[in-house]
Amino acid sequence: MLYPHVVENTALAINNITTFHYFSSHLSPHFSMNPLQRTRKLISHVLSSSQSRSNDIPPYSPFNTSPSKIHKIGKRMGWSKGSRWSRRLCRISPHVTICSLPDEVLLDIFEFCIHHPVERRAEAWPKLVHVCQRWRYIVFASPLRLDLRLLCTDRTPVRKMLDIWPPLPIKIDYFYIDLQVEDNIIAALEHPNRVGAITLTEISIPLERLVAVMQEPFPAIEYLSLRMVTGTVPALSNTFLGGSAPRLLSLQLCHIPFPTLPQFLLSSNNLFNLSLDQIPQNGYISPETMATCVSALTSLRNLSIGFESPASRPNPITRRPPPLTRAVLPALTNFKFCGVSEYLEDLMVRIDAPLLHRLEILFFNQLVFDIQQVRRFIGHAPALTMSYNRAFIRIYADYVRMTFREKSWPFLYDTLSFKILCRAVDWQVSSVAQIYNQLSFILSNIDQLSIENRESIQQVDMDDTQWLELLQPFTAVHTLRILSHDIESLVVPALRGLSGELATQVLPALEELQLSGYQASERYNWPFIIARQHSDHPVVLGGLKLQQ
């Protein structure tokens, strides 16, 4: 619980920085932000180190401005013992109490307390209103500024909570939904005018009862996330949420069919996040309809479309010809897709996203990959056509993943990646070769290629030409890195036997070959190495640790 002595320390920290009057007018353009940042640092420490007690709220008391406490607080703030901030601490009156702070300053303190990263916003404000009647009045007088909400979770007696508190907006957040919490959720959903956010994750019960309560309008809802675990789910009807959600900002559905979604989103002009994952067969939406739907969402920044099985594919009989002009998604920056290449091709032939800077594609296993429209789509997004100089091929037991990266890229995620679900290594290599041969404009600047395998994979007899076809587009690679517990299961056998002109035609710019398990004391009398030593482009062998 947040007690007055904790907020006293907070107010003391504020007075440490500047005079009381100066902080109460901190919106002045002459206010220095650096002291405020130091104040927030101390507040964070005070809040995170406060001890909770069920009863016994300590009475108000003057600040204890003893020299030892002054130096202790100053040390937390990173001040030296004789700094001007420490000297200002010593000049604070020992008779200043929390009661002397006006409502405006307390409201500033409360706002930071509620938005503190350690606290969940909807759980912080009840601690404040339990301190005293004055604090309760200040908090409830500013519900919009403090963003007051009632949080309904699996630990919340919902009906009792709704009877106690004022009619504030409701946030429903349940991680695992079973029969024990279903009545709680329904109790919250019975107030549709107040529900602003619904997050139901790991739904393991039939959805019918919950959906039945959600057939009327929810005019205040901004965030909606429904994620089923498994099982057959009936499709959401066109009366779901009354058929529209004008204030909706984010919609996430997983394993939940919603075939009338395009009509539902006609009123959601401010939607910025749309995630449709593991779409069942009974929730299939054609690429033509999907393109029309997302093109109307001009604020959309994040888009995820994923199907449950490869059976969700366009019908060649009912496929329509592409339009003469493409719809532009002006705000889209992240796009994730899971399905068959035919669907993605029919979708991308109808849209463009010039601001896109992250694209993740997962294809189900198929023999032929035709991604000409994907290539065009990437080419129209400048952030995706940056000068990549590193390419990675990671082979796993169930899939293969291809990523591209720039050396100076500061983020951990990859801006462009492909993932193909297949088991046999020969299928994986063939799929990668098909993708790479259609993305040659990206590979022209790749100077480092890594082929990795960290799992036990299915061994098959495969033709060496499959590996050579994969390597053919990499004409500028200087360094080839091969990481595996068993390098013989990867490209090494195909590369080792090359000789004559073929040895210089494959990876013509190669200068260094790094192998995991390489031993400098051993002789590597490979025809490929010997042939390159006698050419103008010799290759140096080097070692590589697997954990790299």
Coordinates of C-alpha atoms in Angstrom, one line a residue:
M1 CA 0.0 0.0 0.0
L2 CA 1.2 3.5 -0.8
Y3 CA 1.4 5.4 2.6
P4 CA 1.8 9.1 3.3
H5 CA 5.4 8.8 4.4
V6 CA 6.2 7.5 0.9
V7 CA 4.6 10.5 -0.7
E8 CA 6.3 12.7 1.9
N9 CA 9.6 11.4 0.6
T10 CA 8.3 12.1 -2.9
A11 CA 7.4 15.7 -2.0
L12 CA 10.8 16.1 -0.2
A13 CA 12.5 15.0 -3.4
I14 CA 10.6 17.7 -5.3
N15 CA 11.6 20.3 -2.8
N16 CA 15.1 19.1 -3.0
I17 CA 15.3 20.1 -6.6
T18 CA 13.8 23.6 -6.5
T19 CA 11.6 25.8 -4.4
F20 CA 8.0 24.8 -3.7
H21 CA 6.5 27.6 -5.8
Y22 CA 8.9 26.8 -8.7
F23 CA 7.7 23.2 -8.9
S24 CA 4.0 24.2 -8.7
S25 CA 4.5 26.2 -11.9
H26 CA 6.8 23.6 -13.6
L27 CA 4.9 24.0 -16.9
S28 CA 6.8 27.2 -17.3
P29 CA 9.0 27.2 -20.4
H30 CA 11.9 28.2 -18.3
F31 CA 11.7 25.0 -16.2
S32 CA 14.8 22.8 -16.5
M33 CA 13.9 19.2 -17.3
N34 CA 17.1 17.8 -15.8
P35 CA 16.0 18.3 -12.2
L36 CA 12.6 16.8 -13.0
Q37 CA 14.3 13.7 -14.4
R38 CA 16.3 13.4 -11.2
T39 CA 13.1 13.8 -9.2
R40 CA 11.5 10.9 -11.1
K41 CA 14.5 8.8 -10.5
L42 CA 14.1 9.2 -6.7
I43 CA 10.3 8.7 -6.9
S44 CA 10.9 5.4 -8.7
H45 CA 13.3 4.3 -6.0
V46 CA 10.8 5.3 -3.2
L47 CA 7.9 3.6 -4.8
S48 CA 9.7 0.4 -5.6
S49 CA 11.2 0.1 -2.1
S50 CA 8.0 0.9 -0.2
Q51 CA 6.6 -1.9 2.0
S52 CA 3.0 -2.9 2.0
R53 CA 0.9 -3.2 5.1
S54 CA -2.7 -4.4 5.4
N55 CA -3.7 -1.9 8.2
D56 CA -2.0 0.6 10.5
I57 CA -1.7 3.6 8.2
P58 CA 1.0 5.8 9.7
P59 CA 0.0 9.3 10.7
Y60 CA 1.2 12.4 9.0
S61 CA 4.5 13.7 10.3
P62 CA 7.0 16.4 9.4
F63 CA 9.9 15.5 7.2
N64 CA 12.8 14.1 8.9
T65 CA 15.6 16.3 7.5
S66 CA 18.4 14.9 9.7
P67 CA 21.8 15.2 8.1
S68 CA 22.1 11.4 7.7
K69 CA 18.8 11.2 5.8
I70 CA 19.7 14.2 3.7
H71 CA 23.0 12.6 2.6
K72 CA 21.2 9.2 2.0
I73 CA 18.7 10.8 -0.3
G74 CA 21.4 12.8 -2.0
K75 CA 23.4 9.6 -2.6
R76 CA 20.4 8.0 -4.2
M77 CA 20.1 11.0 -6.5
G78 CA 23.8 10.7 -7.5
W79 CA 24.8 14.0 -5.8
S80 CA 28.1 14.4 -4.1
K81 CA 28.2 15.3 -0.4
G82 CA 29.0 19.0 -1.0
S83 CA 27.0 19.6 -4.1
R84 CA 24.6 22.6 -4.4
W85 CA 21.6 20.2 -4.4
S86 CA 22.8 18.7 -1.1
R87 CA 23.2 22.2 0.4
R88 CA 19.7 23.1 -0.8
L89 CA 18.4 20.0 1.0
C90 CA 19.9 21.3 4.3
R91 CA 17.9 24.6 3.9
I92 CA 14.5 22.8 3.8
S93 CA 12.3 23.6 6.7
P94 CA 11.8 20.7 9.0
H95 CA 8.2 21.7 9.5
V96 CA 7.0 21.2 5.9
T97 CA 4.5 18.4 5.8
I98 CA 2.5 16.6 3.1
C99 CA -0.6 18.5 4.2
S100 CA 1.0 21.8 3.2
L101 CA 1.1 20.8 -0.5
P102 CA -1.7 22.2 -2.6
D103 CA -4.0 20.0 -4.6
E104 CA -2.2 20.9 -7.9
V105 CA 1.1 19.6 -6.7
L106 CA -0.4 16.4 -5.2
L107 CA -2.2 15.8 -8.5
D108 CA 1.2 16.0 -10.2
I109 CA 2.6 13.5 -7.7
F110 CA -0.4 11.2 -8.1
E111 CA -0.1 11.3 -11.9
F112 CA 3.5 10.0 -11.7
C113 CA 2.6 7.4 -9.2
I114 CA -0.2 6.0 -11.4
H115 CA 1.9 6.0 -14.5
H116 CA 4.9 4.5 -12.7
P117 CA 6.4 1.6 -14.7
V118 CA 6.5 -0.6 -11.6
E119 CA 2.8 -0.3 -11.1
R120 CA -0.1 -1.4 -13.3
R121 CA -1.9 1.8 -14.0
A122 CA -5.4 0.4 -13.1
E123 CA -4.0 -1.0 -9.8
A124 CA -2.1 2.1 -8.6
W125 CA -4.9 4.6 -8.0
P126 CA -6.9 2.5 -5.4
K127 CA -3.8 2.7 -3.1
L128 CA -4.0 6.5 -3.2
V129 CA -7.7 6.9 -2.5
H130 CA -7.4 4.7 0.6
V131 CA -5.0 7.1 2.3
C132 CA -7.4 9.8 3.3
Q133 CA -10.6 11.7 2.2
R134 CA -8.6 14.6 0.6
W135 CA -6.6 12.3 -1.6
R136 CA -9.7 10.4 -2.6
Y137 CA -11.3 13.7 -3.7
I138 CA -8.3 14.8 -5.7
V139 CA -8.0 11.5 -7.5
F140 CA -11.7 11.2 -8.4
A141 CA -11.8 14.9 -9.5
S142 CA -9.4 14.2 -12.3
P143 CA -10.4 10.8 -13.8
L144 CA -9.4 11.7 -17.4
R145 CA -6.0 13.1 -16.5
L146 CA -5.2 10.1 -14.2
D147 CA -6.8 7.7 -16.7
L148 CA -8.7 5.9 -14.0
R149 CA -10.0 2.5 -14.9
L150 CA -11.4 -0.5 -13.0
L151 CA -9.2 -3.6 -13.8
C152 CA -11.0 -6.9 -13.9
T153 CA -8.7 -9.9 -13.6
D154 CA -8.9 -13.5 -12.4
R155 CA -8.1 -12.1 -8.9
T156 CA -11.0 -9.6 -8.9
P157 CA -14.5 -10.1 -7.5
V158 CA -16.0 -8.2 -10.3
R159 CA -19.6 -7.7 -9.1
K160 CA -18.5 -6.5 -5.7
M161 CA -15.9 -4.2 -7.2
L162 CA -18.4 -2.6 -9.6
D163 CA -20.8 -2.0 -6.7
I164 CA -18.1 -0.2 -4.6
W165 CA -16.4 2.1 -7.0
P166 CA -17.7 5.0 -9.1
P167 CA -18.8 4.2 -12.7
L168 CA -15.3 4.4 -14.1
P169 CA -14.2 2.8 -17.4
I170 CA -13.6 -1.0 -17.3
K171 CA -10.6 -2.9 -18.4
I172 CA -11.0 -6.7 -18.7
D173 CA -7.7 -8.6 -18.6
Y174 CA -7.7 -12.4 -18.2
F175 CA -4.8 -14.6 -19.2
Y176 CA -6.3 -18.1 -18.8
I177 CA -10.1 -18.4 -19.2
D178 CA -11.9 -21.4 -17.8
L179 CA -15.3 -22.0 -16.3
Q180 CA -14.3 -20.6 -12.9
V181 CA -13.8 -17.1 -14.3
E182 CA -16.4 -17.1 -17.0
D183 CA -19.1 -15.5 -14.7
N184 CA -16.7 -12.8 -13.6
I185 CA -16.0 -11.9 -17.3
I186 CA -19.7 -11.8 -18.1
A187 CA -20.4 -9.6 -15.1
A188 CA -18.0 -7.0 -16.5
L189 CA -19.3 -7.4 -20.1
E190 CA -22.8 -6.5 -18.8
H191 CA -21.7 -2.9 -18.7
P192 CA -21.0 -2.3 -22.4
N193 CA -21.0 1.5 -22.2
R194 CA -18.0 1.4 -19.8
V195 CA -15.8 -1.3 -21.2
G196 CA -12.8 0.2 -22.9
A197 CA -10.4 -2.8 -23.3
I198 CA -10.9 -6.5 -23.4
T199 CA -8.0 -8.9 -23.4
L200 CA -8.9 -12.6 -23.1
T201 CA -5.9 -14.9 -23.6
E202 CA -5.7 -18.7 -23.6
I203 CA -9.5 -19.2 -23.9
S204 CA -10.1 -22.9 -23.2
I205 CA -13.9 -22.9 -22.9
P206 CA -16.6 -22.6 -25.5
L207 CA -17.0 -19.0 -26.7
E208 CA -20.7 -19.0 -27.1
R209 CA -21.7 -17.6 -23.7
L210 CA -19.1 -14.8 -23.9
V211 CA -20.0 -13.9 -27.4
A212 CA -23.7 -13.8 -26.6
V213 CA -23.1 -11.0 -24.1
M214 CA -21.1 -9.1 -26.8
Q215 CA -23.8 -8.8 -29.4
E216 CA -24.8 -5.2 -28.4
P217 CA -22.7 -2.1 -29.1
F218 CA -19.6 -1.3 -27.0
P219 CA -19.2 2.4 -27.9
A220 CA -16.2 3.0 -25.6
I221 CA -14.1 -0.1 -26.6
E222 CA -10.6 0.8 -27.9
Y223 CA -8.7 -2.5 -27.4
L224 CA -9.9 -6.0 -28.2
S225 CA -7.9 -9.2 -28.0
L226 CA -9.4 -12.7 -28.1
R227 CA -7.1 -15.7 -28.3
M228 CA -8.5 -19.2 -28.4
V229 CA -6.3 -22.2 -27.5
T230 CA -7.7 -25.0 -29.7
G231 CA -10.9 -26.5 -30.9
T232 CA -13.7 -25.7 -33.3
V233 CA -14.9 -22.1 -32.9
P234 CA -18.2 -20.8 -34.3
A235 CA -17.7 -17.8 -36.5
L236 CA -18.4 -14.3 -35.1
S237 CA -21.6 -12.9 -36.7
N238 CA -22.2 -9.5 -38.2
T239 CA -23.9 -8.4 -34.9
F240 CA -20.7 -8.8 -32.9
L241 CA -20.3 -5.7 -30.8
G242 CA -23.4 -4.3 -32.5
G243 CA -21.7 -4.5 -35.9
S244 CA -19.3 -1.7 -35.4
A245 CA -16.6 -0.2 -33.1
P246 CA -16.0 3.4 -34.0
R247 CA -13.3 4.0 -31.2
L248 CA -11.4 0.8 -31.8
L249 CA -7.6 1.2 -31.9
S250 CA -6.3 -2.3 -31.7
L251 CA -7.9 -5.7 -32.7
Q252 CA -6.3 -9.0 -32.2
L253 CA -8.0 -12.3 -33.0
C254 CA -6.3 -15.7 -32.8
H255 CA -8.0 -18.9 -33.9
I256 CA -11.3 -17.1 -34.1
P257 CA -13.2 -16.9 -37.4
F258 CA -14.7 -13.6 -38.3
P259 CA -15.8 -13.7 -42.0
T260 CA -17.7 -10.4 -41.8
L261 CA -14.7 -8.5 -40.4
P262 CA -14.4 -6.2 -43.5
Q263 CA -17.9 -4.8 -42.8
F264 CA -17.2 -4.6 -39.1
L265 CA -14.1 -2.4 -39.6
L266 CA -15.8 0.1 -41.9
S267 CA -16.4 2.4 -38.8
S268 CA -12.9 1.8 -37.2
N269 CA -11.1 4.7 -38.9
N270 CA -8.5 5.1 -36.2
L271 CA -7.4 1.4 -36.0
F272 CA -3.6 1.2 -35.8
N273 CA -3.1 -2.5 -35.0
L274 CA -4.8 -5.4 -36.7
S275 CA -3.7 -9.0 -35.9
L276 CA -5.5 -11.9 -37.4
D277 CA -3.6 -15.1 -36.5
Q278 CA -4.4 -18.8 -37.1
I279 CA -7.5 -17.9 -39.1
P280 CA -9.6 -21.1 -39.4
Q281 CA -11.0 -22.4 -42.7
N282 CA -14.5 -21.1 -41.8
G283 CA -13.1 -17.6 -41.3
Y284 CA -11.3 -17.4 -44.7
I285 CA -11.3 -13.9 -46.2
S286 CA -10.2 -13.6 -49.9
P287 CA -7.1 -11.5 -50.7
E288 CA -9.3 -9.1 -52.8
T289 CA -11.6 -8.5 -49.8
M290 CA -8.7 -8.2 -47.4
A291 CA -6.9 -5.7 -49.6
T292 CA -10.1 -3.6 -49.8
C293 CA -10.5 -3.8 -46.0
V294 CA -7.0 -2.7 -45.0
S295 CA -6.7 0.0 -47.7
A296 CA -9.5 1.9 -45.9
L297 CA -7.6 1.9 -42.6
T298 CA -5.4 4.9 -43.2
S299 CA -4.0 4.9 -39.6
L300 CA -3.0 1.2 -39.7
R301 CA 0.6 0.7 -38.5
N302 CA 0.8 -2.9 -37.6
L303 CA -0.8 -5.7 -39.7
S304 CA -0.6 -9.5 -39.1
I305 CA -2.4 -12.0 -41.3
G306 CA -1.9 -15.7 -40.5
F307 CA -3.9 -18.8 -41.5
E308 CA -4.2 -22.1 -39.6
S309 CA -3.5 -24.4 -42.6
P310 CA -2.3 -24.3 -46.2
A311 CA -5.9 -25.2 -47.3
S312 CA -6.7 -21.4 -47.0
R313 CA -5.7 -20.4 -50.5
P314 CA -7.4 -18.5 -53.3
N315 CA -9.8 -20.3 -55.5
P316 CA -8.3 -20.2 -59.1
I317 CA -11.9 -20.2 -60.6
T318 CA -13.1 -17.2 -58.6
R319 CA -9.8 -15.2 -58.6
R320 CA -10.3 -11.7 -60.0
P321 CA -7.7 -9.8 -62.2
P322 CA -5.6 -7.3 -60.4
P323 CA -6.7 -3.6 -60.4
L324 CA -5.0 -1.0 -62.6
T325 CA -3.9 1.0 -59.5
R326 CA -2.8 -0.2 -56.1
A327 CA -4.1 1.1 -52.8
V328 CA -1.5 2.7 -50.6
L329 CA -1.3 2.0 -46.9
P330 CA 0.3 5.3 -45.8
A331 CA 1.0 4.5 -42.2
L332 CA 1.9 0.8 -42.3
T333 CA 5.3 0.0 -40.8
N334 CA 5.1 -3.6 -39.7
F335 CA 3.6 -6.5 -41.7
K336 CA 3.6 -10.2 -40.8
F337 CA 2.1 -13.0 -42.9
C338 CA 1.6 -16.7 -42.5
G339 CA 0.1 -18.8 -45.3
V340 CA 0.7 -19.8 -48.9
S341 CA 2.5 -17.7 -51.5
E342 CA -0.5 -17.6 -53.8
Y343 CA -2.5 -15.7 -51.2
L344 CA 0.3 -13.2 -50.5
E345 CA 0.8 -12.6 -54.2
D346 CA -2.9 -11.8 -54.7
L347 CA -2.8 -9.5 -51.7
M348 CA 0.4 -7.6 -52.6
V349 CA -0.6 -7.0 -56.2
R350 CA -3.3 -4.7 -54.8
I351 CA -1.4 -2.7 -52.1
D352 CA 1.7 -0.7 -51.5
A353 CA 3.3 0.3 -48.2
P354 CA 6.1 2.9 -48.8
L355 CA 6.8 3.4 -45.0
L356 CA 7.2 -0.3 -44.3
H357 CA 10.4 -1.1 -42.4
R358 CA 9.7 -4.7 -41.1
L359 CA 8.4 -7.6 -43.1
E360 CA 8.1 -11.2 -41.8
I361 CA 6.8 -13.9 -44.1
L362 CA 6.1 -17.5 -43.2
F363 CA 5.2 -19.9 -46.0
F364 CA 3.7 -23.3 -45.6
N365 CA 5.5 -26.1 -47.4
Q366 CA 5.0 -26.1 -51.1
L367 CA 7.0 -27.2 -54.2
V368 CA 7.1 -24.0 -56.2
F369 CA 7.4 -20.4 -54.8
D370 CA 6.5 -17.6 -57.2
I371 CA 7.0 -14.3 -55.3
Q372 CA 7.2 -11.7 -58.1
Q373 CA 4.7 -9.5 -56.4
V374 CA 6.5 -9.9 -53.1
R375 CA 9.6 -8.7 -54.8
R376 CA 7.8 -5.7 -56.3
F377 CA 6.3 -4.9 -52.9
I378 CA 9.7 -5.0 -51.2
G379 CA 11.2 -2.8 -53.9
H380 CA 8.6 -0.1 -53.3
A381 CA 9.5 0.2 -49.6
P382 CA 12.8 2.1 -49.3
A383 CA 13.5 0.9 -45.7
L384 CA 13.4 -2.7 -46.9
T385 CA 15.7 -2.2 -49.8
M386 CA 18.6 -0.8 -47.7
S387 CA 22.0 -2.0 -48.5
Y388 CA 22.0 -5.3 -46.6
N389 CA 25.4 -6.8 -46.3
R390 CA 24.7 -9.9 -44.2
A391 CA 22.5 -12.9 -44.9
F392 CA 21.6 -15.7 -42.6
I393 CA 20.2 -19.2 -43.4
R394 CA 19.2 -21.1 -40.2
I395 CA 18.2 -24.7 -40.7
Y396 CA 16.0 -26.3 -38.0
A397 CA 14.3 -29.6 -37.7
D398 CA 10.8 -28.3 -38.8
Y399 CA 11.6 -25.2 -40.8
V400 CA 14.3 -23.0 -42.4
R401 CA 14.6 -19.3 -41.8
M402 CA 16.3 -16.6 -44.0
T403 CA 17.1 -13.2 -42.7
F404 CA 19.0 -10.1 -43.9
R405 CA 20.8 -7.6 -41.8
E406 CA 22.9 -4.5 -42.1
K407 CA 26.1 -4.2 -40.0
S408 CA 25.1 -0.8 -38.5
W409 CA 21.5 -1.9 -37.8
P410 CA 21.0 -0.9 -34.1
F411 CA 18.0 -3.1 -33.3
L412 CA 17.8 -6.8 -32.4
Y413 CA 15.0 -7.7 -34.8
D414 CA 15.5 -8.3 -38.5
T415 CA 13.8 -6.0 -40.9
L416 CA 13.3 -8.7 -43.6
S417 CA 12.8 -12.4 -42.9
F418 CA 11.4 -15.5 -44.6
K419 CA 10.4 -18.7 -42.9
I420 CA 9.4 -21.9 -44.6
L421 CA 7.8 -24.9 -42.8
C422 CA 9.3 -28.1 -44.1
R423 CA 11.4 -30.9 -42.6
A424 CA 13.7 -32.5 -45.2
V425 CA 16.9 -30.6 -45.8
D426 CA 16.7 -31.0 -49.6
W427 CA 13.2 -29.4 -49.5
Q428 CA 14.6 -26.6 -47.3
V429 CA 17.5 -26.0 -49.6
S430 CA 15.3 -26.0 -52.7
S431 CA 12.9 -23.5 -51.1
V432 CA 15.6 -21.2 -50.1
A433 CA 17.2 -21.3 -53.6
Q434 CA 13.9 -20.4 -55.1
I435 CA 13.4 -17.4 -52.8
Y436 CA 16.9 -16.1 -53.3
N437 CA 16.9 -16.3 -57.0
Q438 CA 13.9 -14.0 -57.1
L439 CA 15.5 -11.5 -54.7
S440 CA 18.8 -11.0 -56.5
F441 CA 18.5 -7.2 -56.2
I442 CA 18.9 -7.6 -52.4
L443 CA 21.8 -10.1 -52.6
S444 CA 24.0 -7.9 -54.8
N445 CA 25.6 -6.2 -51.8
I446 CA 25.8 -9.2 -49.4
D447 CA 29.4 -9.7 -48.4
Q448 CA 28.9 -12.2 -45.5
L449 CA 26.7 -15.3 -45.7
S450 CA 26.1 -17.5 -42.6
I451 CA 24.6 -21.1 -42.9
E452 CA 23.7 -22.4 -39.5
N453 CA 22.3 -25.6 -38.0
R454 CA 22.0 -26.0 -34.2
E455 CA 19.5 -28.9 -34.1
S456 CA 19.5 -32.5 -35.2
I457 CA 18.1 -32.6 -38.7
Q458 CA 16.7 -35.3 -40.9
Q459 CA 19.6 -36.7 -43.1
V460 CA 18.7 -37.3 -46.7
D461 CA 20.7 -38.0 -49.9
M462 CA 20.6 -34.9 -51.9
D463 CA 22.3 -33.7 -55.1
D464 CA 25.2 -31.3 -54.6
T465 CA 23.7 -29.0 -57.3
Q466 CA 20.9 -28.0 -55.0
W467 CA 23.5 -26.3 -52.7
L468 CA 25.3 -24.8 -55.6
E469 CA 22.0 -23.3 -56.9
L470 CA 21.5 -21.7 -53.5
L471 CA 25.0 -20.1 -53.6
Q472 CA 24.8 -18.9 -57.2
P473 CA 23.1 -15.5 -56.5
F474 CA 25.8 -14.5 -53.9
T475 CA 28.3 -13.0 -56.3
A476 CA 29.7 -10.4 -53.7
V477 CA 30.2 -12.6 -50.7
H478 CA 33.7 -12.3 -49.1
T479 CA 33.1 -14.5 -46.0
L480 CA 31.2 -17.7 -45.8
R481 CA 30.4 -18.9 -42.2
I482 CA 29.2 -22.5 -41.6
L483 CA 28.1 -23.3 -38.1
S484 CA 26.9 -26.8 -37.2
H485 CA 27.6 -29.7 -34.9
D486 CA 28.0 -31.7 -38.1
I487 CA 29.3 -29.5 -41.0
E488 CA 29.1 -32.6 -43.3
S489 CA 25.3 -32.2 -43.2
L490 CA 25.4 -28.8 -44.8
V491 CA 27.0 -27.2 -47.8
V492 CA 30.6 -28.5 -47.1
P493 CA 30.4 -31.7 -49.2
A494 CA 29.1 -29.8 -52.2
L495 CA 31.7 -27.1 -51.9
R496 CA 34.6 -29.3 -51.1
G497 CA 34.6 -31.2 -54.4
L498 CA 34.5 -28.2 -56.7
S499 CA 37.5 -27.9 -59.1
G500 CA 38.6 -26.2 -62.3
E501 CA 36.4 -23.3 -63.6
L502 CA 33.5 -24.3 -61.4
A503 CA 35.5 -23.5 -58.3
T504 CA 35.8 -19.9 -59.3
Q505 CA 32.3 -19.5 -60.6
V506 CA 30.7 -20.4 -57.3
L507 CA 31.1 -17.5 -54.8
P508 CA 33.6 -15.7 -57.1
A509 CA 34.4 -13.0 -54.5
L510 CA 35.0 -15.4 -51.6
E511 CA 38.1 -14.7 -49.5
E512 CA 37.5 -16.5 -46.2
L513 CA 35.7 -19.7 -45.3
Q514 CA 35.0 -20.1 -41.6
L515 CA 34.1 -23.5 -40.3
S516 CA 32.9 -24.6 -36.8
G517 CA 35.3 -27.3 -35.6
Y518 CA 38.1 -26.2 -37.8
Q519 CA 41.6 -27.4 -36.7
A520 CA 44.6 -25.4 -37.9
S521 CA 46.8 -28.5 -37.5
E522 CA 44.8 -30.5 -40.0
R523 CA 45.3 -30.4 -43.7
Y524 CA 42.3 -29.5 -45.8
N525 CA 43.3 -30.8 -49.2
W526 CA 40.0 -29.9 -50.8
P527 CA 39.9 -29.6 -54.6
F528 CA 38.0 -26.3 -54.1
I529 CA 40.7 -24.8 -51.8
I530 CA 43.5 -25.9 -54.1
A531 CA 41.8 -24.6 -57.2
R532 CA 41.2 -21.2 -55.6
Q533 CA 44.8 -21.0 -54.5
H534 CA 45.9 -21.2 -58.1
S535 CA 43.4 -18.6 -59.2
D536 CA 43.2 -14.8 -58.6
H537 CA 40.8 -15.3 -55.7
P538 CA 42.4 -17.6 -53.1
V539 CA 40.4 -18.6 -50.1
V540 CA 41.6 -18.7 -46.5
L541 CA 40.3 -21.2 -44.0
G542 CA 39.4 -20.2 -40.5
G543 CA 37.9 -21.5 -37.3
L544 CA 34.5 -20.6 -35.8
K545 CA 33.1 -21.3 -32.3
L546 CA 29.6 -22.8 -32.4
Q547 CA 28.3 -20.4 -29.7
Q548 CA 29.0 -17.5 -32.0

